[in-house]
PDB file of C-alpha atoms in Angstrom:
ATOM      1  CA  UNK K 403     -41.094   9.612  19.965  1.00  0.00           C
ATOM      2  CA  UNK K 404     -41.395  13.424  20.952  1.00  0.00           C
ATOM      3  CA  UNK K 405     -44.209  15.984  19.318  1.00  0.00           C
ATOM      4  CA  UNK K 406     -42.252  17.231  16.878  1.00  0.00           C
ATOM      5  CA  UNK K 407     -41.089  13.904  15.429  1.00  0.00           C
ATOM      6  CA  UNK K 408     -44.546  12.801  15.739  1.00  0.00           C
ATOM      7  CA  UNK K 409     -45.939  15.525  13.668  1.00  0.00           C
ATOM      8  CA  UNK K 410     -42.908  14.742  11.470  1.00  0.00           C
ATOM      9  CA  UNK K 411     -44.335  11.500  10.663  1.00  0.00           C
ATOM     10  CA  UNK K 412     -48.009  12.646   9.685  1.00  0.00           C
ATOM     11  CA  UNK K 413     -46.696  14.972   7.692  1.00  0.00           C
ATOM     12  CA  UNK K 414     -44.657  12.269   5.178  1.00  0.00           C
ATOM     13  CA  UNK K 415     -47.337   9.674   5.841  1.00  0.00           C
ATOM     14  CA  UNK K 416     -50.370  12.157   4.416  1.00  0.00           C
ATOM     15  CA  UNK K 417     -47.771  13.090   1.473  1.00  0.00           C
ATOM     16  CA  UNK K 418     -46.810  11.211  -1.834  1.00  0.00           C
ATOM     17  CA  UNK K 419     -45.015  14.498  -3.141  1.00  0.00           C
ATOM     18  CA  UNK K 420     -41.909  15.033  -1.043  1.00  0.00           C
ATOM     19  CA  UNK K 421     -38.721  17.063  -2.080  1.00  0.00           C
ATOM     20  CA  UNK K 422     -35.871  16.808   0.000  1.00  0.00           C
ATOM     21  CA  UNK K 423     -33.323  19.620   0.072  1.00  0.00           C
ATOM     22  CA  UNK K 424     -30.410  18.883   1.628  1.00  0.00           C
ATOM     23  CA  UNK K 425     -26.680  20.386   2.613  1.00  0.00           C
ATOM     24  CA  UNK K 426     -23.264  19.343   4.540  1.00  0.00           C
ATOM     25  CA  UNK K 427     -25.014  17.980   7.513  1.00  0.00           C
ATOM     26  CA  UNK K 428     -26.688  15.084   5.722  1.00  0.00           C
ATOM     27  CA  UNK K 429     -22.817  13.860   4.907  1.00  0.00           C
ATOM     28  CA  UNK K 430     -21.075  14.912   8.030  1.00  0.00           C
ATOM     29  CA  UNK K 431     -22.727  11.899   9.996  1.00  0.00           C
ATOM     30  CA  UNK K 432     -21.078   9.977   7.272  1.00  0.00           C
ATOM     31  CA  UNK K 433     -17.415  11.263   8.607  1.00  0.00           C
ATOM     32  CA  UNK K 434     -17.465  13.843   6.178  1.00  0.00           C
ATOM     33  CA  UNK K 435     -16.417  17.310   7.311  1.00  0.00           C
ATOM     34  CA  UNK K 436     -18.238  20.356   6.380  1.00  0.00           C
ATOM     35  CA  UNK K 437     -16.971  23.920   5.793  1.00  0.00           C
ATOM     36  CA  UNK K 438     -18.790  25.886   8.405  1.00  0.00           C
ATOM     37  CA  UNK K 439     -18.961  23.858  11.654  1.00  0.00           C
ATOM     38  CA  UNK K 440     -16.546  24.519  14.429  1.00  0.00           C
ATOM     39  CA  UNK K 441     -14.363  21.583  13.582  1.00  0.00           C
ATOM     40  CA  UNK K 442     -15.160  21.953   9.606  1.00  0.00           C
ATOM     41  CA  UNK K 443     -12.908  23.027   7.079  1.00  0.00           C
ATOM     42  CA  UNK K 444     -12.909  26.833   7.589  1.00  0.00           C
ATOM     43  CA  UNK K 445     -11.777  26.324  10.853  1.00  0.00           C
ATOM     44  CA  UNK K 446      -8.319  23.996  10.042  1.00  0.00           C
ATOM     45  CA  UNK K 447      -5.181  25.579   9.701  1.00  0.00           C
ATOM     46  CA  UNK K 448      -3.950  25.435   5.733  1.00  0.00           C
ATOM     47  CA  UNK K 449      -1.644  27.694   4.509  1.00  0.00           C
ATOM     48  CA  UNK K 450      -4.570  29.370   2.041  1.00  0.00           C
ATOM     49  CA  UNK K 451      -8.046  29.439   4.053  1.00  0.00           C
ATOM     50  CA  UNK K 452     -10.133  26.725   1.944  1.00  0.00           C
ATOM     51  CA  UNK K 453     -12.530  28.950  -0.038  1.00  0.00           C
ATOM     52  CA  UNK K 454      -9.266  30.483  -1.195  1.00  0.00           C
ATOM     53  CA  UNK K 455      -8.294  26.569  -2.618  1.00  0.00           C
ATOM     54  CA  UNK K 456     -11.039  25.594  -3.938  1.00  0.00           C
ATOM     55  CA  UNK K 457     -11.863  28.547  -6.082  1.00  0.00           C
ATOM     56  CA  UNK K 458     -11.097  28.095 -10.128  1.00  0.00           C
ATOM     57  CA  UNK K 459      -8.406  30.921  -9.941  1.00  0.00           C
ATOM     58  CA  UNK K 460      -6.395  28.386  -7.331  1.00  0.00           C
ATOM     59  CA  UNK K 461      -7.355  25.209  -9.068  1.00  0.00           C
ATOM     60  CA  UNK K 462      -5.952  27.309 -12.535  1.00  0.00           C
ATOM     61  CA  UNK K 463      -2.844  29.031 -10.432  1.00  0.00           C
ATOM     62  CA  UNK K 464      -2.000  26.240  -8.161  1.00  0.00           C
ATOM     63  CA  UNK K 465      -3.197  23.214  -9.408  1.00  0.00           C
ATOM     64  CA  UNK K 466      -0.968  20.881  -7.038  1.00  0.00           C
ATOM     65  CA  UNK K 467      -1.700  22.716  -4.038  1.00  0.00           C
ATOM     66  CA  UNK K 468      -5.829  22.136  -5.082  1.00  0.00           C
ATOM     67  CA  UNK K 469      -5.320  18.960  -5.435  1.00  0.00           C
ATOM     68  CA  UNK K 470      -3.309  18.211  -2.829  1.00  0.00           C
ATOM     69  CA  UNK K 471      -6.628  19.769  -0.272  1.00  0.00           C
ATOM     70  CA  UNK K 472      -8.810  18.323  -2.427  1.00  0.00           C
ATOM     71  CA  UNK K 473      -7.577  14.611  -2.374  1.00  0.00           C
ATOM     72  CA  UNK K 474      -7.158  14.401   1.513  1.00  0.00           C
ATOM     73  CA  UNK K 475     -10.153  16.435   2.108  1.00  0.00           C
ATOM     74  CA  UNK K 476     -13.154  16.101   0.084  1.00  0.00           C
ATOM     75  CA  UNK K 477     -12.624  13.236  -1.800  1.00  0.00           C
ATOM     76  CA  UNK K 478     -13.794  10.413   1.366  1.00  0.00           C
ATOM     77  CA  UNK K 479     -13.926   7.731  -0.447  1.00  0.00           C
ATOM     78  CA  UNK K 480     -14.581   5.430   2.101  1.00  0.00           C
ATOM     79  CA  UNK K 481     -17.937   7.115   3.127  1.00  0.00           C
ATOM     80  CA  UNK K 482     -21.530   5.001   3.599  1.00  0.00           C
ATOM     81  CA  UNK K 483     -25.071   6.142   3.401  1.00  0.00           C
ATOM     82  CA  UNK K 484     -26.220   6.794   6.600  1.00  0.00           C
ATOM     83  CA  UNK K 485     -29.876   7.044   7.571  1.00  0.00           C
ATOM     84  CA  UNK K 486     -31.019  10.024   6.423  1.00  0.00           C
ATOM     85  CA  UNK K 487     -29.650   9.165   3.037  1.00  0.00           C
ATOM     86  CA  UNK K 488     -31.313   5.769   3.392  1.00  0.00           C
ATOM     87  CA  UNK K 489     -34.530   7.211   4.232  1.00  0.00           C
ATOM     88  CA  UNK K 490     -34.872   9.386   1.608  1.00  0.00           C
ATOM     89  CA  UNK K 491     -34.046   6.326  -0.565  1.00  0.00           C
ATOM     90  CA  UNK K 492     -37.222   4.152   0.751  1.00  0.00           C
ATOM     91  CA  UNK K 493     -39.258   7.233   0.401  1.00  0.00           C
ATOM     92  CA  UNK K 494     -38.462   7.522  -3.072  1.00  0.00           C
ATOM     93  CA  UNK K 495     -39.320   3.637  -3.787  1.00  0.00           C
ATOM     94  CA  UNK K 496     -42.481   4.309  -1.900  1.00  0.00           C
ATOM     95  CA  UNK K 497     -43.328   6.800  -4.430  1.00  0.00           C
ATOM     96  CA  UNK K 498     -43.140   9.512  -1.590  1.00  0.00           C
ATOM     97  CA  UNK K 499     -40.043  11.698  -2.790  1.00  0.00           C
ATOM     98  CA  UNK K 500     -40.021  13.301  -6.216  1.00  0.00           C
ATOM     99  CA  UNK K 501     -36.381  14.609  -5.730  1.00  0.00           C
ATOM    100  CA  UNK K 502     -33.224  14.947  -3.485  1.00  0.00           C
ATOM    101  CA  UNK K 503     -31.783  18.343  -3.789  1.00  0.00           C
ATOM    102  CA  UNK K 504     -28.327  18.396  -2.533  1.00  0.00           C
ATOM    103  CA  UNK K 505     -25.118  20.764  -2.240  1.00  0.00           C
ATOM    104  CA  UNK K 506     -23.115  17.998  -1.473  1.00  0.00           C
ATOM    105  CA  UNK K 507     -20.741  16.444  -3.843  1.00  0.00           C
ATOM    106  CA  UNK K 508     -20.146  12.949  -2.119  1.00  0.00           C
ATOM    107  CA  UNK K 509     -22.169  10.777  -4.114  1.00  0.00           C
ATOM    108  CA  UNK K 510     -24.331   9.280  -0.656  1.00  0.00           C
ATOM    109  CA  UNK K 511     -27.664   9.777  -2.034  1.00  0.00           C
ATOM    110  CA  UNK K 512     -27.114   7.458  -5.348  1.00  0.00           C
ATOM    111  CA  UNK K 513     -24.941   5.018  -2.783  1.00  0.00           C
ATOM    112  CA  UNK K 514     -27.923   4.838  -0.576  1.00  0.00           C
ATOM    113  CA  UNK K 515     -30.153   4.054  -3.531  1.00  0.00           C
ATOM    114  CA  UNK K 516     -31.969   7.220  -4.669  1.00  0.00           C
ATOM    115  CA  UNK K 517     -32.506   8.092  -8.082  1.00  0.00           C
ATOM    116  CA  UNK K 518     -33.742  11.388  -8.613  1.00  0.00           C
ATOM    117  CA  UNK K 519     -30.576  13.319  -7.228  1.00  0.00           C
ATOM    118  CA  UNK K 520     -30.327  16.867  -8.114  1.00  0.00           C
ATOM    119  CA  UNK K 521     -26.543  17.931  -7.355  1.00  0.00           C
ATOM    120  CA  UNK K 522     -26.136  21.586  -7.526  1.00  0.00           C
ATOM    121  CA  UNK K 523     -22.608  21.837  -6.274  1.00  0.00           C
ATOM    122  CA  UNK K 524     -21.306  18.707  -9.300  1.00  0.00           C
ATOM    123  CA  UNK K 525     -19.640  15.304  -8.037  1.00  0.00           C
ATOM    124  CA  UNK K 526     -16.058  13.895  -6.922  1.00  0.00           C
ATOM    125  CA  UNK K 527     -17.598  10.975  -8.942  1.00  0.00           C
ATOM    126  CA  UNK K 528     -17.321  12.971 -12.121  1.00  0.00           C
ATOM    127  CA  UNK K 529     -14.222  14.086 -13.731  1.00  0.00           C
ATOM    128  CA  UNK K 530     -13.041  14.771 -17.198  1.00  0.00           C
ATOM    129  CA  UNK K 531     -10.054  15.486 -19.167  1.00  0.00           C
ATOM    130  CA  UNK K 532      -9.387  19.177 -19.756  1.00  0.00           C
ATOM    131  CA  UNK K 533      -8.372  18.690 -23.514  1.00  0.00           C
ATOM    132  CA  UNK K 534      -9.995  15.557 -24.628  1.00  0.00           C
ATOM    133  CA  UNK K 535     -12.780  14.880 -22.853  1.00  0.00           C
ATOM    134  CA  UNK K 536     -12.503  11.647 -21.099  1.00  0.00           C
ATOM    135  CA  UNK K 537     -14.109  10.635 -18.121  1.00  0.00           C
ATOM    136  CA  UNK K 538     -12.550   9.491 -15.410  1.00  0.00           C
ATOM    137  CA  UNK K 539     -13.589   7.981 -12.003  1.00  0.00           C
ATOM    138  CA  UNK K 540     -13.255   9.368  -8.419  1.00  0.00           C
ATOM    139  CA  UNK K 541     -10.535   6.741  -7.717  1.00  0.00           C
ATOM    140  CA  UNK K 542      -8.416   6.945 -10.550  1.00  0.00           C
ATOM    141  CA  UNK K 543      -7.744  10.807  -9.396  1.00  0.00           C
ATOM    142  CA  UNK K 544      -7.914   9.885  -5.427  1.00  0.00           C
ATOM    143  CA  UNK K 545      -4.919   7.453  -6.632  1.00  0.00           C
ATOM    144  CA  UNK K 546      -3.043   9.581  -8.840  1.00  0.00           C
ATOM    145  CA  UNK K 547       0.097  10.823  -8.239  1.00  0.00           C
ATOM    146  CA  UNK K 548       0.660  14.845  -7.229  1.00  0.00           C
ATOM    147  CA  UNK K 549      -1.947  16.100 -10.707  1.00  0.00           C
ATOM    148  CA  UNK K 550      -4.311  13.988 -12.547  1.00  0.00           C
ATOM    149  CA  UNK K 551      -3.600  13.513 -15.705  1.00  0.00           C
ATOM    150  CA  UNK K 552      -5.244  12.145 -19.084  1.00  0.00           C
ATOM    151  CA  UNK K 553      -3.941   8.367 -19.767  1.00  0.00           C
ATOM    152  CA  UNK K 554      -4.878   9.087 -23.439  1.00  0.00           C
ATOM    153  CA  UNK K 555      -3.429  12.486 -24.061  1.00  0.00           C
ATOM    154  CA  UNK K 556      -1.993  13.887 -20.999  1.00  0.00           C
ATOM    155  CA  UNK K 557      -4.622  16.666 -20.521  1.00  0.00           C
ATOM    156  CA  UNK K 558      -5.547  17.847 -16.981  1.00  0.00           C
ATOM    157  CA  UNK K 559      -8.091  16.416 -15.114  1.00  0.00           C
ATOM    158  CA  UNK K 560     -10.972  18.208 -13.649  1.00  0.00           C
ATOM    159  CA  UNK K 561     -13.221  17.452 -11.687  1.00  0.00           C
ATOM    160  CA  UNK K 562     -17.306  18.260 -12.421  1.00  0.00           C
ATOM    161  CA  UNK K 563     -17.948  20.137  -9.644  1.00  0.00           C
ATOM    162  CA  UNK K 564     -18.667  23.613  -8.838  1.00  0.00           C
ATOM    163  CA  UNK K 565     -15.707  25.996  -7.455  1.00  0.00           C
ATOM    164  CA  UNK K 566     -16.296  29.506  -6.182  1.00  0.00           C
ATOM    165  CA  UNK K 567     -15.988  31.797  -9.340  1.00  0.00           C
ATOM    166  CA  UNK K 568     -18.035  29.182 -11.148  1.00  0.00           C
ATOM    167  CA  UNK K 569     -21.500  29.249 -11.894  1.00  0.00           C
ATOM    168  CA  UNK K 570     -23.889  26.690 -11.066  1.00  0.00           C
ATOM    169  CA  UNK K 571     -25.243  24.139 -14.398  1.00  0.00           C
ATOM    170  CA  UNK K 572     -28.403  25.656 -15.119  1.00  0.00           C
ATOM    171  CA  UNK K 573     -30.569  22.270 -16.283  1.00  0.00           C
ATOM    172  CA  UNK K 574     -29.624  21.181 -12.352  1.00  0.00           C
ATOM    173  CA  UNK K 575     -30.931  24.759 -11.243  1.00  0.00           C
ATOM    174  CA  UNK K 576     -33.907  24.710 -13.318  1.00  0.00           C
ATOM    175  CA  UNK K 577     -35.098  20.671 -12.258  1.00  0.00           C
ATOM    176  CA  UNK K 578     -34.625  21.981  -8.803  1.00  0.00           C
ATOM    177  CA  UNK K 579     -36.616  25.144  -9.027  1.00  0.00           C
ATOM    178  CA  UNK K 580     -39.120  23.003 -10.632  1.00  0.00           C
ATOM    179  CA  UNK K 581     -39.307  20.051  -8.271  1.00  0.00           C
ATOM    180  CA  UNK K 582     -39.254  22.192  -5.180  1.00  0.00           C
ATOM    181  CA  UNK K 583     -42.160  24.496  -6.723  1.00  0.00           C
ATOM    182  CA  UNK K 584     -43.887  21.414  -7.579  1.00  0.00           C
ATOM    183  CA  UNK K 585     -43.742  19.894  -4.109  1.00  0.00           C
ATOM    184  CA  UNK K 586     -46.445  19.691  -1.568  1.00  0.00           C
ATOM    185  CA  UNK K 587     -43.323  19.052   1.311  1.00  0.00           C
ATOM    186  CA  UNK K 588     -40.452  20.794   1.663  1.00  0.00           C
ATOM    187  CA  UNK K 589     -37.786  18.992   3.642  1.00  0.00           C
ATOM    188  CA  UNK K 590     -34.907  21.194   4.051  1.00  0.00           C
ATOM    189  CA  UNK K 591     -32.209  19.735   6.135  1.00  0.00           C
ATOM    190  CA  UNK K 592     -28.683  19.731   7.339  1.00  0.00           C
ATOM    191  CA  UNK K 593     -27.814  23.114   5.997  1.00  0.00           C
ATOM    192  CA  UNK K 594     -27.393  26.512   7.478  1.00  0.00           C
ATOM    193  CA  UNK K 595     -28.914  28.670   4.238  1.00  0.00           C
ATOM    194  CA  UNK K 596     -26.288  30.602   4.240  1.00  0.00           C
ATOM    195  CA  UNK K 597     -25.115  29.656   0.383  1.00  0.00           C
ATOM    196  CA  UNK K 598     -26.580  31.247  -2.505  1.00  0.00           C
ATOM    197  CA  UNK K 599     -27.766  30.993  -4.831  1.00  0.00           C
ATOM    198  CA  UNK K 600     -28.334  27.780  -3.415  1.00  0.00           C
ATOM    199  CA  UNK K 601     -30.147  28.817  -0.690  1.00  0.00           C
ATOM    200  CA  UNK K 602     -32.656  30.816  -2.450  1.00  0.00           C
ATOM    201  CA  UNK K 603     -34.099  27.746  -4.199  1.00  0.00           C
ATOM    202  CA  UNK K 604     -36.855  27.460  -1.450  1.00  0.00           C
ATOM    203  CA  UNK K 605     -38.453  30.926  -2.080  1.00  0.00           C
ATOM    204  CA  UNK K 606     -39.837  28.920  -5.233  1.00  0.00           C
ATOM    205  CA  UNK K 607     -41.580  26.467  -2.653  1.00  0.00           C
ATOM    206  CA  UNK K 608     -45.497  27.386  -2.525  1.00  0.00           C
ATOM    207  CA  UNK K 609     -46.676  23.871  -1.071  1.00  0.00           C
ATOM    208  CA  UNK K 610     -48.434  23.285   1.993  1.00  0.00           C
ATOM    209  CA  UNK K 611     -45.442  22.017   5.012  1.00  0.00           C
ATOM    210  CA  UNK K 612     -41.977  23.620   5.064  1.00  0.00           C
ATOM    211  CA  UNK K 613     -39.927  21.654   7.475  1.00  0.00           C
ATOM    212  CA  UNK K 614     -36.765  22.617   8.666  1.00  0.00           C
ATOM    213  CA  UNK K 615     -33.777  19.978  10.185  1.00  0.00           C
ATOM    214  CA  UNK K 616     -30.813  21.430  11.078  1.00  0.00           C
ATOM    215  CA  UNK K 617     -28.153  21.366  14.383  1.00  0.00           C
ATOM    216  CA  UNK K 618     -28.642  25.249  14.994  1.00  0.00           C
ATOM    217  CA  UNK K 619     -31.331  27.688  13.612  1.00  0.00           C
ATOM    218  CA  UNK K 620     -31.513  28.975  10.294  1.00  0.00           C
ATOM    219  CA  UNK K 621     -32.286  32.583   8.814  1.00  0.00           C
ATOM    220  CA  UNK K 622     -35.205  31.188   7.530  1.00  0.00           C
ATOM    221  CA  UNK K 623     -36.605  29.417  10.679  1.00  0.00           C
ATOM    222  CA  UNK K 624     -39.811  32.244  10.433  1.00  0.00           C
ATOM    223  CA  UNK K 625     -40.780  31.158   7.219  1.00  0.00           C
ATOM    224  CA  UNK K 626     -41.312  27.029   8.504  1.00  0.00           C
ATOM    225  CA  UNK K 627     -44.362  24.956   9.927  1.00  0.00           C
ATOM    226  CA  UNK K 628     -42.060  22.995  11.642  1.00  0.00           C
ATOM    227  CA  UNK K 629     -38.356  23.211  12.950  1.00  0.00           C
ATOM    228  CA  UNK K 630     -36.276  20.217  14.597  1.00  0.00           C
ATOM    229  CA  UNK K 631     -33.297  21.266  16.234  1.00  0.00           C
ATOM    230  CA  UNK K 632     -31.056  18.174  15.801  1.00  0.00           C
ATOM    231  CA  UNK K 633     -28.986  15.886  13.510  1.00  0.00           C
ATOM    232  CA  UNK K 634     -30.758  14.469  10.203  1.00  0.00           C
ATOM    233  CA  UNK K 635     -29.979  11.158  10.961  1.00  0.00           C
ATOM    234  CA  UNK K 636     -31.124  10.381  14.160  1.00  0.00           C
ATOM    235  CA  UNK K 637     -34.326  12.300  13.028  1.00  0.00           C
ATOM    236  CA  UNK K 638     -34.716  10.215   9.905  1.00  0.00           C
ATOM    237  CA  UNK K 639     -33.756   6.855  11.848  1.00  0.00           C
ATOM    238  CA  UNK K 640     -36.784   7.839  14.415  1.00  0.00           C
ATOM    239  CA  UNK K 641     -39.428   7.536  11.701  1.00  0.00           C
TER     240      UNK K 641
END
């Protein structure tokens, strides 16, 4: 166990008021790709660059087309916990983590047992009919043929989560901003802080350890007690 990891562990083992914020790098260990990375989404060759598709003018323009990218790319359905995800869940059952604050949309956290999951970006998990309301599961749109539609009324199916052009829910903002200001630990991991208003959550953080996880360094790295250069999971499966 190196330094770092070693202080790591002090840190969470002195603490019983952890927050965890989280982005794409938690899931991409999972075999989920992320936007940014050099083999991430940005990066493929569509015909529309994918910020373009999944923006709420495409999903409203071209709804096929959306769903089409969306099916085959964000909807992994297949995708386990891995340890970071698993982690956090044992912290939280050792009354250690108040909260899991996460732009990801895959569902891992809840899979991997954790309770208090604060998803700022929505869930594949979550959709609803357009015109009536109905809910419907991740797999009955996965499996549906070209557009989802309503089995009651034949409304359009949307999914709950957040496209460019739309605005965040404010009750997830709002528990954030208050668990993170709350928290004596900030965890913030897999994630490059480079989406807002996301990433300016943590200036609400006023605890005593700001840690910082992440592959490559952050524009925040200044502002932390302690940085790890490396993946969230084989950090989280070292303690």
């Amino acid at each position: 166990m190196n330094e770092k990891i070693r202080q790591l562990k002090e840190i969470i083992d002195q603490t019983d008021n952890l927050v965890f914020f989280g982005g794409a790098g938690v899931s991409t260990e999972s075999g989920i790709p992320d936007f940014r990375s050099t083999d991430g989404l940005y990066n493929m060759k569509y015909k529309y660059p994918p910020e373009t598709i999944v923006s709420h003018t495409f999903f409203v323009r071209k709804t096929e087309e959306f769903y089409e990218f969306y099916k085959d790319k964000m909807m992994a359905l297949d995708a386990k916990p891995n340890k970071a995800h698993e982690k956090l869940a044992q912290w939280e059952r050792e009354g250690k983590c108040r909260a899991v604050v996460t732009q990801n949309i895959d569902g891992l956290h809840q899979m991997a047992g954790s309770k208090k999951v604060l998803e700022l970006h929505g869930s594949i998990h979550r959709n609803y009919c357009t015109k009536c309301g109905k809910f419907f599961d991740a797999s009955y749109v996965k499996n549906s043929d070209g557009i989802p539609r309503c089995d009651d009324c034949g409304g359009l199916i949307k999914p709950d989560v957040v496209l460019y052009e739309e605005g965040l829910d404010n009750q997830v903002v709002s528990d954030a901003i208050y668990a993170i200001a709350h928290a004596d630990v900030l965890i913030i991991g897999g994630t490059s802080l480079a989406v807002y208003p996301a990433a300016g959550m943590i200036d609400y953080f006023k605890g005593n350890h700001l840690i910082l996880i992440n592959k490559s360094s952050t524009p925040r790295d200044g502002q932390a007690d302690l940085i790890i250069n490396d993946s969230i999971g084989e950090v989280f499966g070292q303690l």
